[in-house]
Amino acid sequence: MIGLHEIRELVSSLFVMLNQKKFILFRIEFLVVLVTVLFLVMFIMDIFRRHIHNATMKAIFTILDAVSDSIVIYLLGAMQTAPFKNQLFPVWALVLVNFRYSVDFISGYGVPDRRGRRFTEWRNVVKLLGSAFLNLSRGSKFALPLWCLWALQMLRSWYRFHSRTLAINSNWHGRSSELVSEYMREANNWKPEECSPRTMEGFKYLVYGERVKLQKPRYVLNINNRSTSLQKEEDLEATSQRRSSERGNHHATSGSKTITRSSLITLDKIWGCHRHLLCSCDNIPSPNNSGNIIQGKDQKDLSLAFALSRLLRCRLEDVKLQRGTFRINKNLVKRRVIEEKDANHAFGIMEQQLAFLNDYFNTRYPMVFWSGLTSLSWSLLASMVTFCVICWLSIDIRKVYKPPEGELVHLKQGVNVDMIITWVFMLFMLFKEIWEMVTYLLSDWTRLLLVCMYARWDDERTRNRCMENLILSFFKSNIIANRWHGQIDQYVFLESYDDRPRIWNLIHKISTGMVPKKDNGAKLSNPIDIPECVKHAILEKLNSIDLTAGHLPKVVISLLDDKRKSYRWACSELQTCTHTILVWHIATSLCEIKLAKNEGVDLSKPGFLCYLLSCFSNCFSSSLYLMDEKKLPGKLQERYIIANSLSRYCAYLLVSKPDLIPDSFFVPNMIFQEAVTLAHDDILKGCESLQERYDKLMPKEKNNTQNVGEENINEDVLRQGAKLADKLMKEENEDCWEILSGVWTELLIHLAPSWNASAHKKCLESGGEFITHIWALLWHCGIEKSMLWPVEDVPDNNAPGATPNNNAENSNVQPVHEMQQAAGDRQQMPTTTTPNGGHRSGLANGQGNVVRKMQNIGNRCYFNAVLQSLLALSELRSRMLEQDPPPGRALHLELKKLFVDTINYKESTLETEKLFQLMCSRHEDINQGDMGDSNHALHSLLNDLINEEPEGMHFPSTVKSLFNGQVVKSVSSIQCGHHSITTEALVLSLAIPSNKPVSMKDCLDLYTTGEIDDWECKECSVSANENASASQTDSTVDDQTEQLNSGTHQKEQFSYSAGKKIITQNQHQGKLPLLDCNARQMDQYHNKPKEGKKIRRVATIKYRINKAPPVLTIQLKRFEFVHDDGSGKIEEHVIFQETLDITKYMDTRYLDNEYKYCLVAVIVHGGQKLDDGHYFAYVRASRTGGQKRESSDTHSWFLANDEKVEEVLFENVLKCEAYILFYERVPHSKVKGSLETHTQTNHGFREA
């Protein structure tokens, strides 16, 4: 027997042996080979990342990533501390660090930097520094190429850091969602009558090439795609033509044709391109160009998929789109996808769309293509230089094949093993660089950029065959044919409920969570390729479902027949959609077992030998179900496949992806585990075969299936499924499977709409789920919920495309006479004169406002601040109380109710829930739980109130007469001496100057005077076009509207030279407007688009107010256009006072009167970001709820911060960082009376 002493000596000798030089070298060689194999496996898995969605494979990749990284760090230390010298150690170290970076050269991280992958880059830099120290301390005969390779890797690491910053700031990537949102908000970009899904005309979706600048003096976002050199050429040409005209030379100017190409590429430009490769099929002769027809279709589909992906990215990044966008987008998607006869083509577009999104969120493609083909060339150049340096290093290593004396090497029969390892490294690195370049070149991003470049030169007369062949070669070459795995996972409850993954969960504990845990009874079946008939069935159902209501209707079309009404309870009367899935899934499984038994399939428990034989036969069998579906005839076979595949897929979603179905939080898992426990421990206990489980469930229900809808449907899902199955089995086989296939197709469609976009975004990492394709398709149609499910995940009519419901009956508000009666019981109100000579009840000048508390339920502080400010406006209060709201106007009713409720002295909070829900139903960017913007909420509320007021009233409408003002815009150019005058709506959204200190006067001065560098001079444009020869007709330059703000108003434009008056109307949604220089717009002097050159000048612009509204709202622009981390905030304090005099900003025709305003309310935003922080208001009032002041002639200021209302000093109000200010105009007779006292006490300051 071996004693303790012998064991100690054995262990000691083992450690002594391991510390010998040859064993140290062997250990290093072994680990180098091992980690190289691991890197190779990870490299291959990364290539097929979109095809690997198995949890086990993802767990393996995670483990390999952690283990390989630790081995590399260990090897760097082992090579450094080795007691012998080896010339190849520095080479191995540098190559291993390079492999560690390159193993996920595509899926390193996306723009959002998921899971902090940028930290990996820092680790890579530290490893490079370690390899540099090894090279410096060990020395090498080929140090020069090693140092060059090291420096190149350091440079590439720096470029990866820097390129991510560039991608974040790129309009094409990081800022795309904000830019698209503002672009789609501009009404001039979208004329529904011009949008034709058949020809794609009018669909100006952004694809590539947009450049953005802030247009002074209004600081509105402006897409600018014209080069400076082009502008200078146009100015010189226009000046020359003007001088020639002055000399009397009216002859046509000789010279070559000038062509102006826009850098902006929109979807309609690509689809409407007349060049050979993209020309419509009708214009392409056949049969010679039949191949080009197909390729042209592929290129157009690619651009369509990318344009749709930019819209969908807005949803995934929580950027709101205007409701009107979905009405237009719905027509496009229905025509190009849903109504597509080729299901593979339709879902191929959705596949391309999600592939672009996956690339953006989870790969390095945005960093490679942050500047299009230019940045791609830098990445290719880095790979080519690296390739050359590796060849240089390989040649130097070849020269020292025999190591110098004194170095320890591993020789095996005269062969240098270390050199073999090194050569494998070199070949691997060369292959990696080549593969990386090929991957970038053959990516969808490169193809898209080539198509955009091709479409940009649409005016070329000659055919560029070289360019066409290049594009076609890129589209024909594929590294991997499919962009995602194209499979749906399967789960069968009756086969898996008794599974207990004890070994797997033990590994989960040992790996400390790196291997995901599995639940009992959740064993999945093998995934299957999506059957073709499933895609066709989904498109057919989508075509038959009403997609115009903003939500899916509460109806299952397959059960509309009166003969099938007995099945409806299983769709509409169960507690949750989880119950619905399980009941129909169990019923489908039982029907499948019944059909298999009828076809002679033995479902009893086989013996051991029979079990081995069945396993062997299954390996060579193509059957995916209990029986061979190919034996079924015609339609029955198709319906059998649809029902079973979708039943198992929906059950898989319930078990493994519960976040993708409408039921929220832990509901799906709780119900599922309850069913598993019930089946395993009670109903199906001891049943080992499908036959036994079938016999156990079905006999009990034989005589108990009458009037199942009236029975207790709250019993367990197994018995409910058995009842449903028994009812289905009484149908003929054809009818039974027709019902099942139809119901499952519709159930999947109804499961798809979801508020949880982040869950679908997370699934993109592993290629995405099939339900994500349907979810994206429905989202483009403006649908984010289904009315079929009893548990609602979003408020009614809150989907993007929902039609606003203005019916007062549905708003559950009190009738007008009841509110007035309630108000009369509380207090008698004094009388004032109405605009039409009548009388009204109300208190003016703040004497009737009671500041009461408001609940902040779900980030509603921004809306509360707006309501508190509006309730403080005395003139609005008087008009709302004296008028009966127009019939059927829910917003007026609710707002008047608030005015009535703020007359009495009560401590209770105001009920604002109904008013807020009305706003949610009309605006998809106002949602419960989402932080909003007070400025946007204010404009949305006022616009809705205006829209509710009927036309042709005998007195001015309440909101328009109080809030709408008008300015005169004067634009003049020193270059040409021309000028124009325009009237616009008064929208005081003021930029904050950079000088300190800043006062309200400084902001108004900046607003009223400024300079623009691209004013379109109509006179110069007309002159240039009149002098042009008919044979030298210039292409249309990028259209640019002269409008600098798109407020809710009517604009009257006067041009001194034209002598014509043109009226246009635009709609403003309350956010910063975006002007599109490339949108095709109506010419200002004709009723049809005019093709001709347009001359732009540097001009001075001035604004003067010609109509001052009774209520003046001023927004200070405190938020900058910043991406990723939200909007940046300007914290500069702006000095304001209680009295504001705007007389100096009035038009000269109105200087006889004084225009002085008194401050009534101030909205303040606390926080660093627009989508973060907290809103509250300071309001002027005579009393607060529960407290009455002794003197009703004086007023005080109160802090209205949700449920906190307290009196404050006016000095505290003046110190706040104001965001929105509300002023009421003071009648001229009262200026020197009541207000003069306040202006003198406020430090003698008055705004001039």
Tab-separated table of N, CA and C in Angstrom, residues 877-919:
chain	number	residue	atom	x	y	z
A	877	ARG	N	-59.593	80.110	-19.845
A	877	ARG	CA	-60.553	79.648	-18.852
A	877	ARG	C	-61.926	80.273	-19.083
A	878	SER	N	-61.951	81.576	-19.329
A	878	SER	CA	-63.223	82.260	-19.518
A	878	SER	C	-63.964	81.730	-20.726
A	879	ARG	N	-63.257	81.535	-21.820
A	879	ARG	CA	-63.920	81.076	-23.047
A	879	ARG	C	-64.378	79.621	-22.931
A	880	MET	N	-63.573	78.782	-22.279
A	880	MET	CA	-63.968	77.382	-22.135
A	880	MET	C	-65.203	77.242	-21.257
A	881	LEU	N	-65.312	78.080	-20.217
A	881	LEU	CA	-66.438	77.953	-19.289
A	881	LEU	C	-67.727	78.536	-19.853
A	882	GLU	N	-67.592	79.558	-20.719
A	882	GLU	CA	-68.816	80.194	-21.219
A	882	GLU	C	-69.393	79.518	-22.455
A	883	GLN	N	-68.640	78.640	-23.084
A	883	GLN	CA	-69.106	77.979	-24.305
A	883	GLN	C	-69.438	76.528	-24.026
A	884	ASP	N	-70.478	76.042	-24.677
A	884	ASP	CA	-70.741	74.611	-24.688
A	884	ASP	C	-69.842	73.980	-25.742
A	885	PRO	N	-69.132	72.904	-25.397
A	885	PRO	CA	-68.285	72.249	-26.396
A	885	PRO	C	-69.110	71.774	-27.580
A	886	PRO	N	-68.556	71.818	-28.784
A	886	PRO	CA	-69.270	71.292	-29.958
A	886	PRO	C	-69.669	69.844	-29.732
A	887	PRO	N	-70.775	69.431	-30.251
A	887	PRO	CA	-71.237	68.046	-30.026
A	887	PRO	C	-70.229	67.029	-30.543
A	888	GLY	N	-70.009	65.989	-29.724
A	888	GLY	CA	-69.123	64.914	-30.123
A	888	GLY	C	-67.657	65.263	-30.049
A	889	ARG	N	-67.292	66.314	-29.305
A	889	ARG	CA	-65.890	66.735	-29.209
A	889	ARG	C	-65.367	66.362	-27.830
A	890	ALA	N	-64.721	65.213	-27.740
A	890	ALA	CA	-64.341	64.648	-26.450
A	890	ALA	C	-63.279	65.479	-25.745
A	891	LEU	N	-62.316	66.020	-26.490
A	891	LEU	CA	-61.250	66.794	-25.855
A	891	LEU	C	-61.794	68.051	-25.194
A	892	HIS	N	-62.678	68.756	-25.883
A	892	HIS	CA	-63.282	69.948	-25.292
A	892	HIS	C	-64.048	69.620	-24.015
A	893	LEU	N	-64.770	68.515	-24.040
A	893	LEU	CA	-65.533	68.117	-22.873
A	893	LEU	C	-64.624	67.852	-21.678
A	894	GLU	N	-63.543	67.097	-21.910
A	894	GLU	CA	-62.650	66.763	-20.808
A	894	GLU	C	-61.900	67.989	-20.303
A	895	LEU	N	-61.457	68.858	-21.217
A	895	LEU	CA	-60.723	70.046	-20.789
A	895	LEU	C	-61.638	71.000	-20.017
A	896	LYS	N	-62.864	71.149	-20.477
A	896	LYS	CA	-63.798	72.002	-19.752
A	896	LYS	C	-64.079	71.439	-18.366
A	897	LYS	N	-64.144	70.139	-18.251
A	897	LYS	CA	-64.356	69.512	-16.943
A	897	LYS	C	-63.226	69.889	-15.981
A	898	LEU	N	-61.991	69.946	-16.482
A	898	LEU	CA	-60.865	70.337	-15.630
A	898	LEU	C	-60.988	71.797	-15.200
A	899	PHE	N	-61.420	72.667	-16.123
A	899	PHE	CA	-61.598	74.074	-15.760
A	899	PHE	C	-62.685	74.215	-14.689
A	900	VAL	N	-63.741	73.430	-14.838
A	900	VAL	CA	-64.805	73.475	-13.838
A	900	VAL	C	-64.289	72.980	-12.486
A	901	ASP	N	-63.508	71.900	-12.511
A	901	ASP	CA	-63.018	71.318	-11.264
A	901	ASP	C	-62.005	72.210	-10.558
A	902	THR	N	-61.372	73.138	-11.292
A	902	THR	CA	-60.384	74.016	-10.652
A	902	THR	C	-61.013	75.317	-10.171
A	903	ILE	N	-62.335	75.354	-10.067
A	903	ILE	CA	-63.018	76.514	-9.476
A	903	ILE	C	-63.183	76.316	-7.976
A	904	ASN	N	-63.367	75.053	-7.551
A	904	ASN	CA	-63.679	74.792	-6.148
A	904	ASN	C	-62.414	74.598	-5.332
A	905	TYR	N	-62.580	74.670	-4.035
A	905	TYR	CA	-61.461	74.532	-3.103
A	905	TYR	C	-61.512	73.137	-2.489
A	906	LYS	N	-60.787	72.220	-3.078
A	906	LYS	CA	-60.748	70.864	-2.561
A	906	LYS	C	-59.302	70.364	-2.579
A	907	GLU	N	-59.010	69.476	-1.633
A	907	GLU	CA	-57.664	68.933	-1.532
A	907	GLU	C	-57.433	67.775	-2.498
A	908	SER	N	-58.496	67.215	-3.064
A	908	SER	CA	-58.353	66.033	-3.917
A	908	SER	C	-57.625	66.381	-5.217
A	909	THR	N	-57.079	65.350	-5.848
A	909	THR	CA	-56.343	65.547	-7.098
A	909	THR	C	-57.304	65.630	-8.273
A	910	LEU	N	-56.840	66.304	-9.324
A	910	LEU	CA	-57.634	66.406	-10.546
A	910	LEU	C	-57.631	65.081	-11.288
A	911	GLU	N	-58.741	64.761	-11.909
A	911	GLU	CA	-58.840	63.543	-12.701
A	911	GLU	C	-58.465	63.873	-14.147
A	912	THR	N	-57.247	63.542	-14.537
A	912	THR	CA	-56.752	63.832	-15.899
A	912	THR	C	-56.603	62.578	-16.739
A	913	GLU	N	-56.986	61.430	-16.197
A	913	GLU	CA	-56.756	60.165	-16.889
A	913	GLU	C	-57.464	60.094	-18.235
A	914	LYS	N	-58.734	60.527	-18.288
A	914	LYS	CA	-59.508	60.410	-19.523
A	914	LYS	C	-58.938	61.300	-20.618
A	915	LEU	N	-58.530	62.516	-20.237
A	915	LEU	CA	-57.947	63.414	-21.219
A	915	LEU	C	-56.639	62.851	-21.762
A	916	PHE	N	-55.830	62.273	-20.880
A	916	PHE	CA	-54.563	61.697	-21.325
A	916	PHE	C	-54.789	60.491	-22.236
A	917	GLN	N	-55.757	59.653	-21.923
A	917	GLN	CA	-56.036	58.494	-22.764
A	917	GLN	C	-56.542	58.915	-24.134
A	918	LEU	N	-57.306	60.017	-24.191
A	918	LEU	CA	-57.726	60.538	-25.491
A	918	LEU	C	-56.523	60.959	-26.322
A	919	MET	N	-55.554	61.606	-25.684
A	919	MET	CA	-54.346	62.011	-26.406
A	919	MET	C	-53.552	60.780	-26.846
